[in-house]
Short mmCIF file of C-alpha atoms in Angstrom, two decimals:
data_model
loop_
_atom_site.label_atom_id
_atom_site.label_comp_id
_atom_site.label_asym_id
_atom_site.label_seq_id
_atom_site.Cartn_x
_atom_site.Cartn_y
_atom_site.Cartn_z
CA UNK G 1 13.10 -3.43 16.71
CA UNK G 2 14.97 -6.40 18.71
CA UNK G 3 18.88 -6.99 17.66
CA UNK G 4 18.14 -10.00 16.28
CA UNK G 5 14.75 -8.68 14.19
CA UNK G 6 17.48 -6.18 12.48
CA UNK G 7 19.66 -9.27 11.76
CA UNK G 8 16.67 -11.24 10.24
CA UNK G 9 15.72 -7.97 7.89
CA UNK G 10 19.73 -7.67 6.62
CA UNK G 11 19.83 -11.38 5.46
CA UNK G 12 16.52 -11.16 3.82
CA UNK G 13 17.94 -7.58 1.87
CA UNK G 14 20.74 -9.89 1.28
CA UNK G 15 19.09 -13.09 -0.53
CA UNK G 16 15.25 -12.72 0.20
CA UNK G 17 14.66 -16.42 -0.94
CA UNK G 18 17.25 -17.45 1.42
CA UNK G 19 16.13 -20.35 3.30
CA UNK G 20 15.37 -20.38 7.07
CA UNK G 21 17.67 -23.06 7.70
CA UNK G 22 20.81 -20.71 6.03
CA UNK G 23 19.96 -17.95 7.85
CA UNK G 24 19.46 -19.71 11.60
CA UNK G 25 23.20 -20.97 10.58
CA UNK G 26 24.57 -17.95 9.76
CA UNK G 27 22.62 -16.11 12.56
CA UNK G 28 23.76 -18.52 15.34
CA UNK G 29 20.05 -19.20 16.15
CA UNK G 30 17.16 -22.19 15.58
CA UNK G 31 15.14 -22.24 11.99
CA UNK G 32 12.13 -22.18 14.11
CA UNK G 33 12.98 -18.80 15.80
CA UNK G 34 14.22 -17.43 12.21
CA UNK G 35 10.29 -18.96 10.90
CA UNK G 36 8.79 -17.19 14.05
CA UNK G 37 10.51 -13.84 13.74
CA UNK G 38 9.78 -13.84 9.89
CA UNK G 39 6.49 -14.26 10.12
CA UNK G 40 5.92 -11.54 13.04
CA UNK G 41 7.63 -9.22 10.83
CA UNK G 42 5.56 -9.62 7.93
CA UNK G 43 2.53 -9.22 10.20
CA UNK G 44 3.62 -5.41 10.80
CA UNK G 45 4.61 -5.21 6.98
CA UNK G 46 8.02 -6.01 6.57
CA UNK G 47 8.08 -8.80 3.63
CA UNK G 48 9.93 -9.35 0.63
CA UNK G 49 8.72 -8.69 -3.15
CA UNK G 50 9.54 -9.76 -6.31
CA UNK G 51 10.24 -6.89 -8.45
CA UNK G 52 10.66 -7.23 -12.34
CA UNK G 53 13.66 -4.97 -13.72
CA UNK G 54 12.67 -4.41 -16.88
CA UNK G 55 15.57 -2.31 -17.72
CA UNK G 56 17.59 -5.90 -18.36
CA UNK G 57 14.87 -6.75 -21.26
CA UNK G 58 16.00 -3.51 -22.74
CA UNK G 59 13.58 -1.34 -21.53
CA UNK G 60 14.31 2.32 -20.50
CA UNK G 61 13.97 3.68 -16.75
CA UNK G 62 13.24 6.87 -16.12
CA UNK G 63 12.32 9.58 -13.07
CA UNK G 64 9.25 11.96 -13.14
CA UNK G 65 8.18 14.62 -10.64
CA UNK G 66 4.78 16.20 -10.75
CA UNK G 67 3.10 19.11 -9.41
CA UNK G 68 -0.07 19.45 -8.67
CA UNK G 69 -3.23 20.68 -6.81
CA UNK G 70 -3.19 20.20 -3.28
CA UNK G 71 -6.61 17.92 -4.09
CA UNK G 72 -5.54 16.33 -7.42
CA UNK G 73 -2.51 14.82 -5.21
CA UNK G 74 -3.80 11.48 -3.41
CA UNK G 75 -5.62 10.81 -6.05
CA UNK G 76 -2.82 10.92 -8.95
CA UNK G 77 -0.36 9.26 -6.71
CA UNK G 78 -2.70 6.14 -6.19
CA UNK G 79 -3.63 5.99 -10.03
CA UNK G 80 -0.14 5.97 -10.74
CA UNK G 81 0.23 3.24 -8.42
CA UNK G 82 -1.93 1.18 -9.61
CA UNK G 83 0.10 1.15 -12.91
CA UNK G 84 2.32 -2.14 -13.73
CA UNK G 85 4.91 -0.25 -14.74
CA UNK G 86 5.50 2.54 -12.51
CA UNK G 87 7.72 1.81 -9.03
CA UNK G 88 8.54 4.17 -5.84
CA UNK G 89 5.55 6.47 -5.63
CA UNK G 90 5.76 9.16 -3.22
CA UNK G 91 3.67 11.81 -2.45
CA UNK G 92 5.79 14.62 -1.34
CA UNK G 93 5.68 18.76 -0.14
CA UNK G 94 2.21 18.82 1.59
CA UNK G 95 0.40 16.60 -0.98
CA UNK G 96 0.96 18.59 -3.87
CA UNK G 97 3.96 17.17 -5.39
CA UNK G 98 3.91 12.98 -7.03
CA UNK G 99 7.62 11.51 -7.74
CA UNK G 100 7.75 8.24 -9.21
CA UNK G 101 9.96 6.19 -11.15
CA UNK G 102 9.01 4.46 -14.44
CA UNK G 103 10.28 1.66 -16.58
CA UNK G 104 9.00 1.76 -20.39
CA UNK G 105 10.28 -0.11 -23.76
CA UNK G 106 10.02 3.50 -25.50
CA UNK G 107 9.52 6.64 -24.82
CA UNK G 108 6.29 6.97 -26.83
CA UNK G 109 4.99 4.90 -23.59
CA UNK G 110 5.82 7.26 -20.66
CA UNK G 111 2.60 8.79 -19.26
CA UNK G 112 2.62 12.24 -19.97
CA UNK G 113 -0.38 12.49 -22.14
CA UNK G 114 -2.75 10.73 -20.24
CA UNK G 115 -2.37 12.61 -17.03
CA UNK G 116 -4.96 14.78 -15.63
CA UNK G 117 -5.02 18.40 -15.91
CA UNK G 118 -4.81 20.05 -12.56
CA UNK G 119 -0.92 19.29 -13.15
CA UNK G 120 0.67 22.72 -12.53
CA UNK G 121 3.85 21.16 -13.83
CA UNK G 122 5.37 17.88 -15.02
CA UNK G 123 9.10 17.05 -15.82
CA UNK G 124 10.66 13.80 -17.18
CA UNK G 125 14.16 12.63 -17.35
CA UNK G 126 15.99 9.37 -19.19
CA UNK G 127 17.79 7.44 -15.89
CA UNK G 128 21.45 7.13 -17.36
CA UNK G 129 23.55 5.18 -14.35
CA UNK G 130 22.70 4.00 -11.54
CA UNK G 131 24.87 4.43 -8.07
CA UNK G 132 22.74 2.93 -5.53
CA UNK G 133 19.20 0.84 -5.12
CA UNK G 134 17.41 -0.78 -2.21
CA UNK G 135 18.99 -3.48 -2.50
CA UNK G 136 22.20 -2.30 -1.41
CA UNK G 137 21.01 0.59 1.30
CA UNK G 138 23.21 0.08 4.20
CA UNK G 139 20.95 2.39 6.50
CA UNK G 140 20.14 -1.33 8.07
CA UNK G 141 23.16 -3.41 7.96
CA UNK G 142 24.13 -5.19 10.86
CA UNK G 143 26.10 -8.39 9.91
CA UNK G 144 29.66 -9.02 10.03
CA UNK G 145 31.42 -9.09 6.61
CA UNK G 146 31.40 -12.59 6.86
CA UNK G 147 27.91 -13.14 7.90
CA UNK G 148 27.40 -10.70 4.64
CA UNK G 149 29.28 -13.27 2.64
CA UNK G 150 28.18 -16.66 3.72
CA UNK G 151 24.13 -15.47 3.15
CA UNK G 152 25.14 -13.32 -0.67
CA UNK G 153 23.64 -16.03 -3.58
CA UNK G 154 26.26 -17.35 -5.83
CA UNK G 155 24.36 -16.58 -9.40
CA UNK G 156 26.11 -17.13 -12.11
CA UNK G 157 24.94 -14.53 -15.49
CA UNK G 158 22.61 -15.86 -17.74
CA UNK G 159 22.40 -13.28 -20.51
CA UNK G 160 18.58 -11.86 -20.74
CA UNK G 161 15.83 -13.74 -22.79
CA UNK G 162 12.08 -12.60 -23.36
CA UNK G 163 9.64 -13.40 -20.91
CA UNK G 164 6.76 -16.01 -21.57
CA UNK G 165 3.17 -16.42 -20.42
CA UNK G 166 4.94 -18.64 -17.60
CA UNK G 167 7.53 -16.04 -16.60
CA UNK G 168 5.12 -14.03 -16.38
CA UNK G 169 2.80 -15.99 -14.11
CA UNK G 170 5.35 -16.80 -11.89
CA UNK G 171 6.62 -12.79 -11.48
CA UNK G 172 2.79 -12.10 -10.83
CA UNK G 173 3.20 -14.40 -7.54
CA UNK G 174 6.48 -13.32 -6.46
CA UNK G 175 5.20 -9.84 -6.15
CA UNK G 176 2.81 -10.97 -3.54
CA UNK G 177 5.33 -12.83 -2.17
CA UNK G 178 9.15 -13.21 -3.37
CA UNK G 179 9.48 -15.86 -0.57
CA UNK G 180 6.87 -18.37 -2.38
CA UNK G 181 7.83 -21.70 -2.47
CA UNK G 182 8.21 -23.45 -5.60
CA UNK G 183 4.95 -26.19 -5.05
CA UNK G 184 3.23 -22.66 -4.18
CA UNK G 185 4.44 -21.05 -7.44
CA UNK G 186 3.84 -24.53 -9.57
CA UNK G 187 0.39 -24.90 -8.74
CA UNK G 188 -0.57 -21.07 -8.98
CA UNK G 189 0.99 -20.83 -12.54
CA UNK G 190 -0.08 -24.49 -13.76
CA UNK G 191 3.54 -25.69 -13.93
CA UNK G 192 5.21 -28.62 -12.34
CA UNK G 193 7.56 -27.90 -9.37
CA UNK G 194 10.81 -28.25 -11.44
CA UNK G 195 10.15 -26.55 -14.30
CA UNK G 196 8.96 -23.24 -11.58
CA UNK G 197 12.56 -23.65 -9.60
CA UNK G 198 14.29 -23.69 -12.97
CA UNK G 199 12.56 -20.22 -14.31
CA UNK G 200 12.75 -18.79 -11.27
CA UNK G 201 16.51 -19.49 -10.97
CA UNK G 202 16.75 -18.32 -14.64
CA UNK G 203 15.01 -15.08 -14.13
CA UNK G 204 17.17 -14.59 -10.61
CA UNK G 205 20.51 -15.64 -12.86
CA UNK G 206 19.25 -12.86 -15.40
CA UNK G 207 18.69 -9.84 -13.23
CA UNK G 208 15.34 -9.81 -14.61
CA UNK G 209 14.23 -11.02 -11.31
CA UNK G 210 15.11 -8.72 -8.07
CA UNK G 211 14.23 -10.20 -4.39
CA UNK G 212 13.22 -6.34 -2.58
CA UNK G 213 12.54 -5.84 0.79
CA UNK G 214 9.36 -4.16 0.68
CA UNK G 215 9.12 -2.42 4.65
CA UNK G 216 8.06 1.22 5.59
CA UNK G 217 11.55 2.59 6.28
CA UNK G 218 9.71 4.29 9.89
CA UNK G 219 9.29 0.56 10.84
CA UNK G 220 13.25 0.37 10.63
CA UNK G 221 13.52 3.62 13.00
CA UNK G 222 13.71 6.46 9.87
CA UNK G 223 11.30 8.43 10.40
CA UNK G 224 12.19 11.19 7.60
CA UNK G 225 12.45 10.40 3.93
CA UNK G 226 12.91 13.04 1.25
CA UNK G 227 13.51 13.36 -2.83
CA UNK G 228 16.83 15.16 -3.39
CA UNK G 229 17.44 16.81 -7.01
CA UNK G 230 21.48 17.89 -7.14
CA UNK G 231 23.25 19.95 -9.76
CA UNK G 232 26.55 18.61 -10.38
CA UNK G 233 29.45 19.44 -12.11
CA UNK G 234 29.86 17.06 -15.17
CA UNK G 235 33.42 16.27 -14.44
CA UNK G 236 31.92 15.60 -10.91
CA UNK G 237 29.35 14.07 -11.17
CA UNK G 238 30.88 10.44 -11.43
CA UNK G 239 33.16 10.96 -8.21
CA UNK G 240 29.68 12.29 -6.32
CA UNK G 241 27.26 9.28 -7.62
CA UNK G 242 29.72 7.11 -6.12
CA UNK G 243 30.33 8.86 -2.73
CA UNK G 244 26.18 8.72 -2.10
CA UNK G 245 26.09 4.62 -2.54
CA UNK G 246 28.00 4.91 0.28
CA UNK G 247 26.25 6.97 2.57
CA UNK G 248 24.24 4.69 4.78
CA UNK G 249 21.27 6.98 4.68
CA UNK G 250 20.91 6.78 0.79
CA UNK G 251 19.11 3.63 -0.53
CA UNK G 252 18.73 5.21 -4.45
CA UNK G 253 20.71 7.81 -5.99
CA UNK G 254 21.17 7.89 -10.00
CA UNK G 255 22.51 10.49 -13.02
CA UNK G 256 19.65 11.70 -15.27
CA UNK G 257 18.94 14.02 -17.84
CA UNK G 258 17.92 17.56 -17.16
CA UNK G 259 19.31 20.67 -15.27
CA UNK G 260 19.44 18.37 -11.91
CA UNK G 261 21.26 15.43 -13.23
CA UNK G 262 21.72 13.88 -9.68
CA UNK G 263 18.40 12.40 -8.06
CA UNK G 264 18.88 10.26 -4.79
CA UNK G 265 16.40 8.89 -2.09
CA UNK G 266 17.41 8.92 1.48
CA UNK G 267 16.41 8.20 4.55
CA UNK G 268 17.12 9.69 8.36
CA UNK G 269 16.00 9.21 11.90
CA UNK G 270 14.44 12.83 12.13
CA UNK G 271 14.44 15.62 10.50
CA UNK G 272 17.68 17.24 11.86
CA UNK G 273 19.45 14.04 10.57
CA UNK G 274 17.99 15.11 7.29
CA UNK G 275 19.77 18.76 7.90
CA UNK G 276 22.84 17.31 8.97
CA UNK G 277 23.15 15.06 6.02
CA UNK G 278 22.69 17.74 3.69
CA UNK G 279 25.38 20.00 4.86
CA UNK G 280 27.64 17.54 6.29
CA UNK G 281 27.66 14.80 3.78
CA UNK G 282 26.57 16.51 0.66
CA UNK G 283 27.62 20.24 1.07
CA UNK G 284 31.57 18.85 1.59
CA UNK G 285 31.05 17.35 -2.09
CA UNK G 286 33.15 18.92 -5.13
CA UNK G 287 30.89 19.94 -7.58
CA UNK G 288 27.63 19.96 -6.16
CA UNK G 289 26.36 23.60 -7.18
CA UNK G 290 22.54 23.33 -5.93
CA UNK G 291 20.55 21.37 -3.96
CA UNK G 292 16.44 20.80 -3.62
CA UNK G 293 15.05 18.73 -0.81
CA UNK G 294 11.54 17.34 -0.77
CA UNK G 295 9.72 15.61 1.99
CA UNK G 296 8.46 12.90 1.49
CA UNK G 297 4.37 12.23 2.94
CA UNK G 298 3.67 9.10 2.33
CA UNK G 299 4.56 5.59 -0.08
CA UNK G 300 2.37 4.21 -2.58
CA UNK G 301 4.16 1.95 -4.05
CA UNK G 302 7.76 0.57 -3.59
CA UNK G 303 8.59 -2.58 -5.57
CA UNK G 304 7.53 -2.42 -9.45
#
């Protein structure tokens, strides 16, 4: 990918409703080169999608990992997702292990009971803090500190509100496309163009809205992606939550329940990148006691 591709795919992790003529500024280039190069990388699958975080109505997030048969695995991972509700579906160790993520309003909701049974084994854990989400990976930054600045939205906090029918209509678009304009999103939901820019802001204000880039990490030159499950040290496990936001090659890492009350997603170039960050970033951490690496196959599903 050309210098100036990377550039294009930082600003849009940065504000993915940024306009052209912001970026081009801030990029030192025309907004009809920023249009062209946008549009060439969405053509090889590199776009940006509106993702709902339900955990700012209130709802509850957590991680599940199932094994299975090596035949009940494609199958299970593309039911699950197909669901609304589930986000980050990999299928992982030769097909016949699913991890996914999962945002619910109460537990009675998670999926256990209505999976199939050629499950050899199924855990679920409660997502207590987050330390690091796409949205701040830094496995492709390339801008300046300033550059970083000038293109980060100035939101001020709305505090959270229930969603209606419109919200709703207007999240279903932005999935497809989180770059939609607002005559786009008025007409599709049956709303005028002002009353579209002002929920949208609202929901972007709210966290409830989250602008994702939505690209096959490969396409970015990481080739390897695994599931890590760490052990940590209570007193620990703080300090080591926030050393992996900073690692460039972790874009989600989080404390859970359970005996491995560290999960994290990263990403390498290869697979002895993938060695080398185990022992040389990880295995220097106080209070790590065990680590389990899974690679992952393929990506179902990304953005919820």
């Amino acid at each position: 990918m050309e210098s100036l591709d990377r550039k294009l795919v930082h600003a849009l992790q940065i504000d993915g409703r940024a306009p052209f003529a912001k970026i081009a500024a801030v990029l030192g280039v025309s907004e009809h080169t920023v249009a062209r190069r946008h549009q060439r990388l969405r053509e090889n699958g590199v776009r940006v999608r509106g993702a709902l975080n339900r955990f700012r109505l209130g709802h509850h997030a957590w991680t599940l990992r199932l094994r299975c048969t090596p035949d009940a695995g494609p199958v299970l991972a593309q039911a699950l997702a197909r669901r609304p509700d589930t986000f980050w579906v990999h299928l992982m160790s030769g097909g016949t292990e699913i991890s996914c993520l999962q945002q619910v309003e109460t537990a009675d909701e998670l999926l256990l009971d209505r999976l199939p049974r050629r499950l050899v084994d199924v855990s679920a854990h409660s997502i207590l803090r987050g330390f690091a989400s796409p949205g701040t990976w830094r496995g492709i930054a390339c801008l300046t500190e300033e550059e970083e600045a000038a293109l980060r939205p100035e939101l001020p906090f709305d505090p959270p509100t229930e969603l209606t029918p419109l919200d709703e209509q207007l999240l279903a678009v932005l999935h497809a496309d989180g770059r939609a304009g607002f005559s786009e999103l008025a007409t599709k939901a049956g709303t005028s163009e002002s009353t579209a820019r002002r929920r949208v802001e609202h929901l972007r204000r709210t966290g409830v809205l989250e602008l994702q880039l939505d690209a096959d990490p490969a396409l970015l030159g990481f080739a390897t992606q695994a599931r890590l499950w760490m052990r940590v040290q209570p007193r620990h496990l703080a300090s080591v939550g926030a050393a992996l936001s900073t690692h460039p090659e972790v874009y989600f890492a989080a404390a859970t329940t359970g005996p491995a009350n560290l999960v994290a997603s990263v990403t390498c170039r290869g697979s002895g990148d993938l060695y080398r960050y185990q022992t040389e970033s990880i295995g220097v951490l106080d209070g790590v006691s065990e680590l389990e690496a899974a690679p992952v196959l393929r990506t179902l599903k990304r953005a919820t």
